[in-house]
Tab-separated table of C-alpha atoms in Angstrom:
chain	number	residue	atom	x	y	z
A	9	MET	CA	0.000	0.000	0.000
A	10	ASN	CA	2.835	2.395	0.903
A	11	ALA	CA	4.528	1.637	-2.414
A	12	SER	CA	1.274	2.437	-4.211
A	13	ILE	CA	0.907	5.764	-2.365
A	14	SER	CA	4.534	6.628	-3.125
A	15	SER	CA	3.992	5.822	-6.796
A	16	ASN	CA	0.859	7.997	-6.899
A	17	LYS	CA	2.745	10.924	-5.371
A	18	ARG	CA	5.537	10.460	-7.913
A	19	ILE	CA	2.965	10.467	-10.707
A	20	MET	CA	1.432	13.710	-9.413
A	21	LYS	CA	4.828	15.394	-9.022
A	22	ASN	CA	6.008	14.329	-12.477
A	23	THR	CA	2.705	15.382	-14.018
A	24	MET	CA	3.020	18.882	-12.560
A	25	LEU	CA	6.604	19.204	-13.811
A	26	LEU	CA	5.594	18.077	-17.292
A	27	TYR	CA	2.652	20.491	-17.321
A	28	LEU	CA	4.880	23.414	-16.384
A	29	ARG	CA	7.217	22.367	-19.179
A	30	MET	CA	4.365	22.031	-21.622
A	31	LEU	CA	2.696	25.357	-20.755
A	32	PHE	CA	5.973	27.158	-21.277
A	33	THR	CA	6.778	25.473	-24.577
A	34	MET	CA	3.195	25.711	-25.861
A	35	GLY	CA	2.996	29.440	-25.147
A	36	VAL	CA	6.173	30.071	-27.114
A	37	ALA	CA	5.081	27.701	-29.908
A	38	LEU	CA	1.768	29.523	-30.382
A	39	TYR	CA	3.572	32.853	-30.446
A	40	THR	CA	6.287	31.755	-32.867
A	41	SER	CA	3.976	29.855	-35.237
A	42	ARG	CA	2.215	33.065	-36.258
A	43	ILE	CA	5.535	34.775	-36.987
A	44	ILE	CA	6.933	31.765	-38.867
A	45	LEU	CA	3.781	31.448	-40.992
A	46	ASN	CA	3.933	35.131	-41.895
A	47	VAL	CA	7.694	35.129	-42.556
A	48	LEU	CA	7.705	31.956	-44.648
A	49	GLY	CA	4.309	32.456	-46.297
A	50	ILE	CA	1.617	29.815	-46.834
A	51	SER	CA	3.414	28.072	-49.723
A	52	ASP	CA	6.830	27.725	-48.024
A	53	TYR	CA	5.169	26.718	-44.743
A	54	GLY	CA	3.322	23.969	-46.607
A	55	ILE	CA	6.532	22.878	-48.375
A	56	TYR	CA	8.359	22.574	-45.037
A	57	ASN	CA	5.626	20.359	-43.589
A	58	VAL	CA	5.174	18.035	-46.558
A	59	VAL	CA	8.939	17.612	-47.220
A	60	GLY	CA	9.631	17.059	-43.533
A	61	GLY	CA	6.821	14.525	-43.607
A	62	VAL	CA	8.665	12.443	-46.194
A	63	VAL	CA	11.567	12.125	-43.755
A	64	THR	CA	9.150	11.153	-40.989
A	65	ILE	CA	8.020	8.231	-43.118
A	66	PHE	CA	11.585	6.873	-43.159
A	67	GLY	CA	11.784	7.461	-39.423
A	68	VAL	CA	9.012	4.910	-38.831
A	69	ILE	CA	11.680	2.241	-38.278
A	70	ASN	CA	13.177	4.303	-35.504
A	71	ALA	CA	9.765	4.931	-33.938
A	72	ALA	CA	9.198	1.187	-33.674
A	73	MET	CA	12.609	0.628	-32.110
A	74	ALA	CA	12.082	3.564	-29.729
A	75	THR	CA	8.992	1.852	-28.314
A	76	ALA	CA	10.964	-1.358	-27.927
A	77	SER	CA	13.757	0.469	-26.073
A	78	GLN	CA	11.275	2.187	-23.786
A	79	ARG	CA	9.490	-1.054	-22.977
A	80	PHE	CA	12.594	-3.190	-22.293
A	81	ILE	CA	14.436	-0.517	-20.291
A	82	THR	CA	11.383	0.276	-18.115
A	83	PHE	CA	10.615	-3.426	-17.641
A	84	GLU	CA	14.157	-4.243	-16.435
A	85	LEU	CA	14.221	-1.192	-14.162
A	86	GLY	CA	10.870	-2.266	-12.674
A	87	GLY	CA	12.289	-5.756	-12.095
A	88	GLY	CA	15.396	-4.308	-10.411
A	89	ASN	CA	17.961	-6.118	-12.587
A	90	ILE	CA	20.643	-3.418	-13.027
A	91	ASN	CA	23.131	-5.594	-14.914
A	92	LYS	CA	20.479	-6.638	-17.417
A	93	LEU	CA	19.435	-2.977	-17.667
A	94	LYS	CA	22.962	-2.028	-18.742
A	95	ILE	CA	22.972	-4.731	-21.430
A	96	VAL	CA	19.543	-3.589	-22.673
A	97	PHE	CA	20.721	0.008	-22.958
A	98	CYS	CA	23.936	-0.801	-24.805
A	99	THR	CA	22.170	-3.190	-27.183
A	100	SER	CA	19.487	-0.587	-27.824
A	101	LEU	CA	22.061	2.116	-28.558
A	102	ASN	CA	23.910	-0.135	-31.017
A	103	ILE	CA	20.652	-0.908	-32.814
A	104	HIS	CA	19.726	2.784	-33.064
A	105	ILE	CA	23.095	3.648	-34.570
A	106	LEU	CA	22.616	0.946	-37.202
A	107	ILE	CA	19.079	2.131	-37.908
A	108	SER	CA	20.227	5.717	-38.398
A	109	LEU	CA	22.709	4.559	-41.038
A	110	VAL	CA	20.083	2.425	-42.801
A	111	ILE	CA	17.593	5.289	-42.882
A	112	PHE	CA	20.262	7.643	-44.232
A	113	ILE	CA	20.849	5.257	-47.150
A	114	ILE	CA	17.110	4.847	-47.796
A	115	ALA	CA	16.475	8.587	-47.551
A	116	GLU	CA	19.250	9.408	-50.021
A	117	THR	CA	18.044	6.866	-52.602
A	118	ILE	CA	14.342	5.995	-52.506
A	119	GLY	CA	13.573	9.164	-50.596
A	120	LEU	CA	15.194	11.459	-53.161
A	121	TRP	CA	13.423	9.638	-55.988
A	122	PHE	CA	10.084	10.226	-54.239
A	123	PHE	CA	11.006	13.857	-53.557
A	124	TYR	CA	11.751	14.669	-57.200
A	125	THR	CA	9.039	12.598	-58.883
A	126	GLN	CA	5.986	12.529	-56.610
A	127	LEU	CA	5.755	15.726	-54.541
A	128	ASN	CA	3.890	18.793	-55.777
A	129	ILE	CA	6.423	21.602	-55.230
A	130	PRO	CA	6.501	24.916	-57.132
A	131	ILE	CA	9.395	24.893	-59.636
A	132	GLY	CA	11.009	27.984	-58.181
A	133	ARG	CA	11.211	26.399	-54.701
A	134	ILE	CA	12.630	22.959	-55.550
A	135	GLY	CA	16.158	24.037	-54.566
A	136	ALA	CA	15.050	25.292	-51.154
A	137	ALA	CA	12.866	22.204	-50.645
A	138	PHE	CA	15.932	19.997	-51.351
A	139	TRP	CA	17.807	21.563	-48.433
A	140	VAL	CA	14.728	21.214	-46.239
A	141	TYR	CA	14.800	17.519	-47.047
A	142	GLN	CA	18.538	17.085	-46.349
A	143	PHE	CA	18.525	18.858	-42.999
A	144	SER	CA	15.357	17.025	-41.988
A	145	VAL	CA	17.212	13.750	-42.630
A	146	LEU	CA	20.164	14.883	-40.499
A	147	THR	CA	17.871	16.071	-37.701
A	148	THR	CA	16.068	12.714	-37.713
A	149	MET	CA	19.375	10.829	-37.474
A	150	VAL	CA	20.545	12.877	-34.496
A	151	MET	CA	17.267	12.369	-32.649
A	152	MET	CA	17.113	8.620	-33.278
A	153	ILE	CA	20.611	7.941	-31.945
A	154	THR	CA	19.683	9.572	-28.629
A	155	VAL	CA	16.359	7.706	-28.202
A	156	PRO	CA	17.785	5.192	-25.657
A	157	TYR	CA	18.969	8.081	-23.462
A	158	ASN	CA	15.481	9.620	-23.423
A	159	ALA	CA	14.034	6.183	-22.659
A	160	VAL	CA	16.262	5.892	-19.584
A	161	ILE	CA	15.133	9.307	-18.288
A	162	ILE	CA	11.468	8.308	-18.655
A	163	ALA	CA	12.062	4.889	-17.067
A	164	HIS	CA	13.665	6.543	-14.033
A	165	GLU	CA	10.747	9.044	-13.995
A	166	ARG	CA	13.120	12.015	-13.918
A	167	MET	CA	10.639	14.369	-15.574
A	168	SER	CA	12.401	17.401	-14.093
A	169	ALA	CA	15.160	16.833	-16.658
A	170	PHE	CA	12.664	17.245	-19.501
A	171	ALA	CA	11.269	20.371	-17.848
A	172	TYR	CA	14.628	22.119	-17.468
A	173	ILE	CA	16.063	21.093	-20.826
A	174	SER	CA	12.851	22.249	-22.514
A	175	ILE	CA	13.482	25.766	-21.212
A	176	LEU	CA	16.795	25.773	-23.081
A	177	GLU	CA	15.089	24.420	-26.220
A	178	VAL	CA	12.400	27.114	-26.121
A	179	VAL	CA	14.958	29.890	-25.702
A	180	LEU	CA	16.898	28.590	-28.693
A	181	LYS	CA	13.734	28.426	-30.805
A	182	LEU	CA	12.941	32.015	-29.891
A	183	LEU	CA	16.366	32.910	-31.238
A	184	ILE	CA	15.413	31.144	-34.494
A	185	VAL	CA	12.375	33.408	-34.854
A	186	TRP	CA	14.552	36.449	-34.220
A	187	ALA	CA	17.067	35.269	-36.843
A	188	LEU	CA	14.319	34.794	-39.438
A	189	THR	CA	13.237	38.403	-39.058
A	190	VAL	CA	16.785	39.791	-39.145
A	191	PHE	CA	18.770	37.920	-41.810
A	192	GLY	CA	17.979	38.437	-45.478
A	193	ILE	CA	18.902	35.011	-46.867
A	194	ASP	CA	16.335	32.405	-47.969
A	195	LYS	CA	14.034	32.104	-44.940
A	196	LEU	CA	13.049	28.486	-45.534
A	197	ILE	CA	16.648	27.238	-45.768
A	198	LEU	CA	17.700	29.330	-42.767
A	199	TYR	CA	14.816	27.914	-40.747
A	200	VAL	CA	15.726	24.234	-41.295
A	201	VAL	CA	19.444	24.823	-40.712
A	202	LEU	CA	18.790	26.554	-37.395
A	203	LEU	CA	16.318	23.843	-36.325
A	204	PHE	CA	19.011	21.220	-36.989
A	205	ILE	CA	21.532	23.122	-34.851
A	206	VAL	CA	19.021	23.457	-32.003
A	207	GLN	CA	18.256	19.726	-32.054
A	208	MET	CA	21.974	18.915	-32.016
A	209	ILE	CA	22.462	21.036	-28.906
A	210	ILE	CA	19.413	19.605	-27.088
A	211	GLN	CA	20.258	15.972	-27.808
A	212	VAL	CA	23.857	16.462	-26.638
A	213	VAL	CA	22.517	17.900	-23.361
A	214	TYR	CA	20.307	14.822	-22.870
A	215	VAL	CA	23.296	12.516	-23.419
A	216	PHE	CA	25.482	14.378	-20.909
A	217	TYR	CA	22.669	14.376	-18.337
A	218	CYS	CA	22.242	10.607	-18.615
A	219	ARG	CA	25.958	9.908	-18.416
A	220	LEU	CA	26.139	12.076	-15.289
A	221	PHE	CA	23.234	10.498	-13.353
A	222	PHE	CA	22.646	6.970	-14.685
A	223	LYS	CA	25.476	4.432	-14.607
A	224	GLU	CA	23.829	2.123	-17.126
A	225	THR	CA	24.195	4.774	-19.860
A	226	LYS	CA	27.997	4.603	-19.902
A	227	PHE	CA	28.432	2.953	-23.260
A	228	GLN	CA	30.315	-0.325	-23.467
A	229	LEU	CA	30.692	-2.866	-26.267
A	230	LEU	CA	28.051	-5.159	-24.770
A	231	TRP	CA	25.926	-7.371	-26.985
A	232	ASP	CA	23.316	-9.982	-26.158
A	233	GLY	CA	22.224	-11.988	-29.190
A	234	LEU	CA	19.070	-13.350	-27.523
A	235	LEU	CA	18.083	-9.892	-26.333
A	236	PHE	CA	18.711	-8.517	-29.811
A	237	LYS	CA	16.306	-11.101	-31.250
A	238	LYS	CA	13.641	-10.278	-28.653
A	239	MET	CA	13.947	-6.531	-29.192
A	240	SER	CA	14.032	-6.945	-32.960
A	241	ALA	CA	10.941	-9.185	-32.936
A	242	PHE	CA	9.099	-6.706	-30.718
A	243	ALA	CA	10.237	-3.786	-32.879
A	244	GLY	CA	9.310	-5.658	-36.047
A	245	TRP	CA	5.673	-5.975	-35.045
A	246	GLN	CA	5.717	-2.492	-33.576
A	247	LEU	CA	6.961	-1.347	-36.994
A	248	PHE	CA	3.753	-2.661	-38.497
A	249	GLY	CA	1.734	-0.465	-36.111
A	250	CYS	CA	3.996	2.535	-36.675
A	251	THR	CA	3.625	2.129	-40.427
A	252	ALA	CA	-0.130	2.415	-39.972
A	253	GLY	CA	0.439	5.549	-37.873
A	254	VAL	CA	2.570	7.142	-40.557
A	255	ALA	CA	0.004	6.173	-43.203
A	256	TYR	CA	-2.732	8.212	-41.568
A	257	THR	CA	-0.467	11.157	-40.657
A	258	GLN	CA	2.263	11.823	-43.195
A	259	GLY	CA	0.665	9.569	-45.796
A	260	LEU	CA	-2.492	11.677	-45.715
A	261	ASN	CA	-0.323	14.793	-45.791
A	262	ILE	CA	1.258	13.611	-49.044
A	263	LEU	CA	-2.153	12.698	-50.492
A	264	LEU	CA	-3.396	16.202	-49.738
A	265	ASN	CA	-0.282	17.619	-51.419
A	266	ILE	CA	-0.782	15.510	-54.549
A	267	PHE	CA	-4.481	16.340	-54.911
A	268	PHE	CA	-4.606	19.940	-53.626
A	269	GLY	CA	-1.056	21.411	-53.362
A	270	PRO	CA	0.989	23.108	-50.593
A	271	ALA	CA	-1.788	25.509	-49.500
A	272	VAL	CA	-3.864	22.634	-48.087
A	273	ASN	CA	-0.713	21.233	-46.434
A	274	ALA	CA	-0.346	24.586	-44.698
A	275	ALA	CA	-3.959	24.328	-43.456
A	276	ARG	CA	-3.296	20.841	-42.134
A	277	ALA	CA	-0.035	21.993	-40.503
A	278	VAL	CA	-1.887	24.696	-38.557
A	279	ALA	CA	-4.565	22.179	-37.536
A	280	VAL	CA	-1.899	19.718	-36.381
A	281	GLN	CA	-0.249	22.437	-34.318
A	282	VAL	CA	-3.511	23.204	-32.521
A	283	GLN	CA	-4.124	19.490	-32.020
A	284	ASN	CA	-0.632	18.917	-30.627
A	285	ALA	CA	-0.889	21.901	-28.285
A	286	ILE	CA	-4.019	20.453	-26.663
A	287	GLN	CA	-2.964	16.812	-26.885
A	288	ASN	CA	0.281	17.579	-25.053
A	289	PHE	CA	-1.743	18.188	-21.888
A	290	SER	CA	-2.867	14.564	-21.841
A	291	LEU	CA	0.416	13.178	-23.166
A	292	ASN	CA	2.317	14.827	-20.326
A	293	PHE	CA	-0.001	13.176	-17.816
A	294	GLN	CA	0.367	9.865	-19.625
A	295	GLN	CA	4.136	10.209	-19.843
A	296	ALA	CA	4.175	10.422	-16.061
A	297	ILE	CA	1.917	7.384	-15.608
A	298	ASN	CA	3.162	5.100	-18.433
A	299	PRO	CA	6.278	3.850	-16.572
A	300	GLN	CA	4.001	2.825	-13.696
A	301	ILE	CA	1.804	0.835	-16.101
A	302	THR	CA	4.823	-1.090	-17.392
A	303	LYS	CA	6.267	-1.605	-13.899
A	304	SER	CA	2.895	-2.831	-12.568
A	305	TYR	CA	2.839	-5.466	-15.289
A	306	ALA	CA	6.486	-6.368	-14.558
A	307	ILE	CA	5.612	-7.205	-10.919
A	308	ASN	CA	2.264	-8.815	-11.921
A	309	ASP	CA	0.044	-6.334	-10.028
A	310	GLN	CA	-3.053	-6.807	-12.197
A	311	GLU	CA	-5.438	-4.696	-10.102
A	312	ARG	CA	-3.183	-1.649	-10.060
A	313	LEU	CA	-2.535	-2.137	-13.769
A	314	SER	CA	-6.279	-1.951	-14.521
A	315	VAL	CA	-6.749	1.045	-12.236
A	316	LEU	CA	-3.907	2.930	-13.936
A	317	ILE	CA	-5.197	2.160	-17.451
A	318	ASN	CA	-8.762	3.266	-16.700
A	319	ALA	CA	-7.706	6.352	-14.752
A	320	SER	CA	-5.253	7.457	-17.414
A	321	SER	CA	-7.843	6.995	-20.180
A	322	LYS	CA	-10.638	8.800	-18.368
A	323	TYR	CA	-8.649	11.740	-17.033
A	324	SER	CA	-6.916	12.189	-20.381
A	325	PHE	CA	-10.296	12.483	-22.116
A	326	PHE	CA	-11.584	14.963	-19.524
A	327	LEU	CA	-8.469	17.059	-19.897
A	328	VAL	CA	-8.482	17.306	-23.683
A	329	PHE	CA	-12.262	17.810	-23.828
A	330	PHE	CA	-12.018	20.615	-21.257
A	331	LEU	CA	-9.434	22.372	-23.427
A	332	SER	CA	-10.961	21.488	-26.795
A	333	LEU	CA	-14.536	22.640	-26.226
A	334	PRO	CA	-13.872	26.404	-26.534
A	335	VAL	CA	-11.710	25.744	-29.619
A	336	LEU	CA	-14.410	23.595	-31.238
A	337	ILE	CA	-17.043	26.300	-30.774
A	338	GLU	CA	-14.909	29.393	-31.511
A	339	THR	CA	-12.508	27.934	-34.102
A	340	GLN	CA	-12.853	30.655	-36.722
A	341	TYR	CA	-12.453	33.535	-34.281
A	342	ILE	CA	-9.393	31.951	-32.651
A	343	LEU	CA	-7.710	31.384	-36.014
A	344	SER	CA	-8.343	34.947	-37.197
A	345	PHE	CA	-7.072	36.406	-33.930
A	346	TRP	CA	-4.059	34.062	-33.755
A	347	LEU	CA	-2.799	33.909	-37.331
A	348	GLY	CA	-4.303	36.798	-39.244
A	349	ILE	CA	-3.775	34.813	-42.460
A	350	VAL	CA	-5.939	31.687	-42.224
A	351	PRO	CA	-5.449	29.005	-44.930
A	352	GLU	CA	-8.685	27.658	-46.404
A	353	HIS	CA	-10.110	24.482	-44.773
A	354	THR	CA	-8.179	25.083	-41.533
A	355	ALA	CA	-11.236	25.463	-39.278
A	356	ASN	CA	-12.855	22.260	-40.528
A	357	PHE	CA	-9.574	20.352	-40.228
A	358	ILE	CA	-9.157	21.479	-36.624
A	359	ARG	CA	-12.673	20.509	-35.557
A	360	ILE	CA	-12.472	17.001	-36.987
A	361	MET	CA	-8.918	16.400	-35.744
A	362	LEU	CA	-9.823	17.444	-32.194
A	363	VAL	CA	-12.655	14.916	-32.095
A	364	VAL	CA	-10.292	12.217	-33.393
A	365	MET	CA	-7.772	13.221	-30.741
A	366	MET	CA	-10.315	12.666	-27.954
A	367	ILE	CA	-10.476	9.016	-28.959
A	368	ASP	CA	-6.725	8.722	-29.493
A	369	VAL	CA	-5.825	9.926	-25.993
A	370	THR	CA	-7.965	7.189	-24.429
A	371	ALA	CA	-6.156	4.650	-26.615
A	372	ASN	CA	-2.628	5.514	-25.451
A	373	PRO	CA	-2.838	3.749	-22.036
A	374	LEU	CA	-4.165	0.635	-23.790
A	375	ILE	CA	-1.226	0.767	-26.207
A	376	THR	CA	1.238	1.086	-23.311
A	377	ALA	CA	-0.310	-1.893	-21.521
A	378	ALA	CA	-0.169	-4.030	-24.660
A	379	ALA	CA	3.489	-3.094	-25.202
A	380	ALA	CA	4.304	-3.964	-21.585
A	381	THR	CA	3.403	-7.614	-22.226
A	382	GLY	CA	5.915	-7.878	-25.077
A	383	ARG	CA	3.421	-10.111	-26.952
A	384	ILE	CA	2.220	-7.722	-29.619
A	385	LYS	CA	2.219	-9.796	-32.821
A	386	THR	CA	-1.543	-10.443	-33.018
A	387	TYR	CA	-2.352	-7.055	-31.484
A	388	GLN	CA	-0.402	-5.165	-34.146
A	389	MET	CA	-1.752	-7.307	-36.971
A	390	VAL	CA	-5.344	-6.532	-35.999
A	391	VAL	CA	-5.121	-2.898	-34.854
A	392	GLY	CA	-2.419	-1.915	-37.336
A	393	GLY	CA	-4.331	-3.597	-40.138
A	394	ILE	CA	-7.432	-1.521	-39.357
A	395	LEU	CA	-5.489	1.740	-39.288
A	396	LEU	CA	-3.661	0.920	-42.518
A	397	LEU	CA	-7.025	1.038	-44.294
A	398	ILE	CA	-7.222	4.805	-43.698
A	399	LEU	CA	-4.849	5.639	-46.561
A	400	PRO	CA	-6.390	3.560	-49.399
A	401	ILE	CA	-9.942	4.505	-48.393
A	402	SER	CA	-8.985	8.193	-48.315
A	403	TYR	CA	-7.309	7.892	-51.710
A	404	LEU	CA	-10.463	6.341	-53.153
A	405	PHE	CA	-12.653	9.186	-51.880
A	406	LEU	CA	-10.242	11.839	-53.179
A	407	LYS	CA	-10.184	10.187	-56.606
A	408	LEU	CA	-13.984	10.409	-56.594
A	409	GLY	CA	-13.697	14.188	-56.174
A	410	TYR	CA	-14.455	14.716	-52.490
A	411	ASN	CA	-13.180	17.757	-50.537
A	412	PRO	CA	-9.993	17.402	-48.438
A	413	GLU	CA	-12.053	17.122	-45.235
A	414	ILE	CA	-12.995	13.584	-46.234
A	415	VAL	CA	-9.592	12.148	-45.262
A	416	PHE	CA	-10.104	13.262	-41.658
A	417	LEU	CA	-13.626	11.832	-41.561
A	418	VAL	CA	-12.247	8.496	-42.781
A	419	HIS	CA	-9.606	8.740	-40.061
A	420	PHE	CA	-12.330	9.311	-37.458
A	421	GLY	CA	-14.303	6.230	-38.492
A	422	MET	CA	-11.306	3.908	-38.541
A	423	VAL	CA	-9.994	5.153	-35.192
A	424	ILE	CA	-13.287	4.124	-33.564
A	425	CYS	CA	-12.948	0.648	-35.100
A	426	ALA	CA	-9.339	0.398	-33.885
A	427	GLN	CA	-10.289	1.395	-30.335
A	428	ILE	CA	-12.912	-1.354	-30.146
A	429	ALA	CA	-10.363	-3.869	-31.434
A	430	ARG	CA	-7.814	-2.752	-28.798
A	431	LEU	CA	-10.223	-3.462	-25.974
A	432	PHE	CA	-10.952	-7.004	-27.149
A	433	MET	CA	-7.248	-7.702	-27.762
A	434	LEU	CA	-6.245	-6.401	-24.324
A	435	ARG	CA	-8.893	-8.549	-22.633
A	436	LYS	CA	-6.962	-11.609	-23.777
A	437	MET	CA	-3.480	-10.191	-23.152
A	438	ILE	CA	-3.850	-9.054	-19.522
A	439	SER	CA	-7.349	-10.253	-18.457
A	440	PHE	CA	-8.633	-6.714	-18.935
A	441	SER	CA	-12.313	-6.070	-18.115
A	442	ILE	CA	-14.138	-4.405	-21.021
A	443	ARG	CA	-17.283	-4.008	-18.892
A	444	ARG	CA	-15.324	-2.139	-16.234
A	445	TYR	CA	-13.665	0.049	-18.892
A	446	PHE	CA	-17.025	0.853	-20.485
A	447	LYS	CA	-18.544	1.762	-17.120
A	448	GLU	CA	-15.613	3.777	-15.725
A	449	VAL	CA	-14.270	5.362	-18.917
A	450	ALA	CA	-16.411	5.219	-22.059
A	451	LEU	CA	-19.854	5.825	-20.531
A	452	ARG	CA	-18.709	8.613	-18.195
A	453	SER	CA	-16.762	10.317	-21.006
A	454	LEU	CA	-19.768	10.176	-23.328
A	455	ILE	CA	-22.112	11.623	-20.694
A	456	VAL	CA	-19.685	14.432	-19.798
A	457	GLY	CA	-19.158	15.362	-23.444
A	458	SER	CA	-22.865	15.339	-24.305
A	459	ILE	CA	-23.944	17.460	-21.345
A	460	SER	CA	-21.043	19.928	-21.389
A	461	ILE	CA	-21.456	21.091	-24.973
A	462	VAL	CA	-25.145	22.079	-24.903
A	463	LEU	CA	-25.076	25.399	-22.997
A	464	PRO	CA	-21.901	26.883	-24.598
A	465	LEU	CA	-23.210	25.993	-28.074
A	466	VAL	CA	-26.572	27.656	-27.450
A	467	VAL	CA	-24.976	30.813	-26.034
A	468	SER	CA	-22.502	31.122	-28.941
A	469	GLU	CA	-25.387	31.071	-31.440
A	470	TYR	CA	-26.856	34.246	-29.918
A	471	LEU	CA	-23.589	36.225	-29.665
A	472	ASN	CA	-21.736	38.143	-32.345
A	473	SER	CA	-18.105	37.289	-33.104
A	474	SER	CA	-15.973	39.475	-30.808
A	475	PHE	CA	-13.390	39.189	-28.051
A	476	ALA	CA	-16.053	39.784	-25.376
A	477	SER	CA	-18.300	37.025	-26.732
A	478	PHE	CA	-15.298	34.715	-27.042
A	479	MET	CA	-14.456	35.240	-23.354
A	480	ILE	CA	-18.092	34.641	-22.368
A	481	VAL	CA	-18.212	31.377	-24.309
A	482	CYS	CA	-14.889	30.256	-22.773
A	483	LEU	CA	-16.169	30.999	-19.254
A	484	ILE	CA	-19.378	29.054	-19.865
A	485	CYS	CA	-17.346	26.170	-21.318
A	486	ILE	CA	-15.200	26.069	-18.175
A	487	LEU	CA	-18.197	26.081	-15.822
A	488	SER	CA	-20.228	23.616	-17.883
A	489	THR	CA	-17.375	21.136	-18.332
A	490	SER	CA	-16.169	21.384	-14.714
A	491	CYS	CA	-19.646	20.702	-13.316
A	492	SER	CA	-20.251	17.842	-15.749
A	493	ILE	CA	-16.914	16.203	-14.925
A	494	TYR	CA	-17.483	16.520	-11.176
A	495	PHE	CA	-21.088	15.276	-11.064
A	496	PHE	CA	-21.092	12.758	-13.927
A	497	GLY	CA	-17.435	11.935	-14.630
A	498	LEU	CA	-16.046	11.196	-11.165
A	499	GLN	CA	-16.869	8.397	-8.771
A	500	LYS	CA	-17.661	9.125	-5.111
A	501	ASN	CA	-14.101	8.598	-3.890
A	502	GLU	CA	-12.757	10.763	-6.718
A	503	GLN	CA	-15.238	13.539	-5.856
A	504	HIS	CA	-14.089	13.388	-2.240
A	505	PHE	CA	-10.436	13.585	-3.304
A	506	ALA	CA	-11.194	16.561	-5.598
A	507	LYS	CA	-12.992	18.422	-2.787
A	508	GLU	CA	-10.066	17.854	-0.436
A	509	LYS	CA	-7.548	19.203	-2.953
A	510	VAL	CA	-9.687	22.261	-3.744
A	511	SER	CA	-10.140	22.953	-0.018
A	512	GLN	CA	-6.396	22.672	0.602
A	513	LEU	CA	-5.681	25.064	-2.268
A	514	TYR	CA	-8.339	27.493	-1.010
A	515	TYR	CA	-6.872	27.618	2.522
A	516	LYS	CA	-3.342	28.081	1.144
A	517	LEU	CA	-4.468	31.013	-0.982
A	518	LYS	CA	-6.481	32.457	1.916
A	519	LYS	CA	-3.368	32.547	4.103
């Protein structure tokens, strides 16, 4: 019981640190995105996102291996086997170095062929787009080599490191914005070069931090053939799932570029930025709780594992819905106030993507639990197979002449199917109760969402578009969502806990 209380306190502390980090970085990101969009222009901004997306496709191999590293390192740390932990880290680092070299070769052959023959880039900007591509490749290589170091930090739950290093990263990115407004050379090329330099600095800091505090990160020529096979098998099936993820993110981005050009890519890029800003609130909470999910499985604590999965899913939904509701209702006003120049389709993209995100955030704890078992072959075949259908179905609709919004509606439908499949797969993998999940997570989330939206939506219909009306709608959203979460989203013990925390905060402020 004491261990459980200690773990809960650690989760709360790490969550607060990650939120402080996120609020700081998000505030700067929202400020800089307007300047970058205006400095680069809609076309160059779209080029940067679609060309960078091509590199992300080749990084899918690394994403799969990153999940494997995270799972094996956290599992061994939870089991307390320090010697095995050192072997896992060194093996993981060797694999990531090899992967970075493989991806470099693929990117400079198949990738360049795709760049020159398939992408829709204005003729006058092909030269600049080429350098965007090259520096995106280099940035990806730097980040993938340091993945095992980041995995160790997360496994040890040292979230303060992410918080402090993020401050440095934000300051450096502010300097990038300043440089774009001062120097007269090609803005797009300057932007990608400076981003590469910033990532180099940040990743080096992460490596030095790990070498200073964690003994297992001191690299040695250790190799475990059996471990390599296990990690490779895990990563291989994870690759299948990551491929599906890339298909409905960067794959759709490329489809939009082929059918509609860079302007629609710019609209999607803005929508993704809004989505990421809100989603980061839940991801920070989940990043704090995910190591506990893996460690609970490692010590075979099934009850705590179920509690953590359901709590993470439910609270993540409440959090993103709380933040998304004002954006869903006042999308057009927010975009006009924030950007000034608003690419066509942006508002519709944002609304659909936020609804998709509400489902995705409840899926992440299920994904973490499935990965913790290490037995993901069937899981990835089923769930990954469903998500892979997003790209061909979207292509079919676009060929039939539908508007670009259709790809996000297809995404929405398939994500619901994938979530249902996850629940049934997890029931077999860890004896997970679907009935309990439906009662504690799905039903409560649905009730909260349905009740919360009614009053703000009615009020917004009777108000003119202005800053005053926007603030009124936001206030009503806050009150409506807070009351709905408290009365319909929380169980009795959770309501009691919430009242205690609010009372403690009130008395502290009163003093």
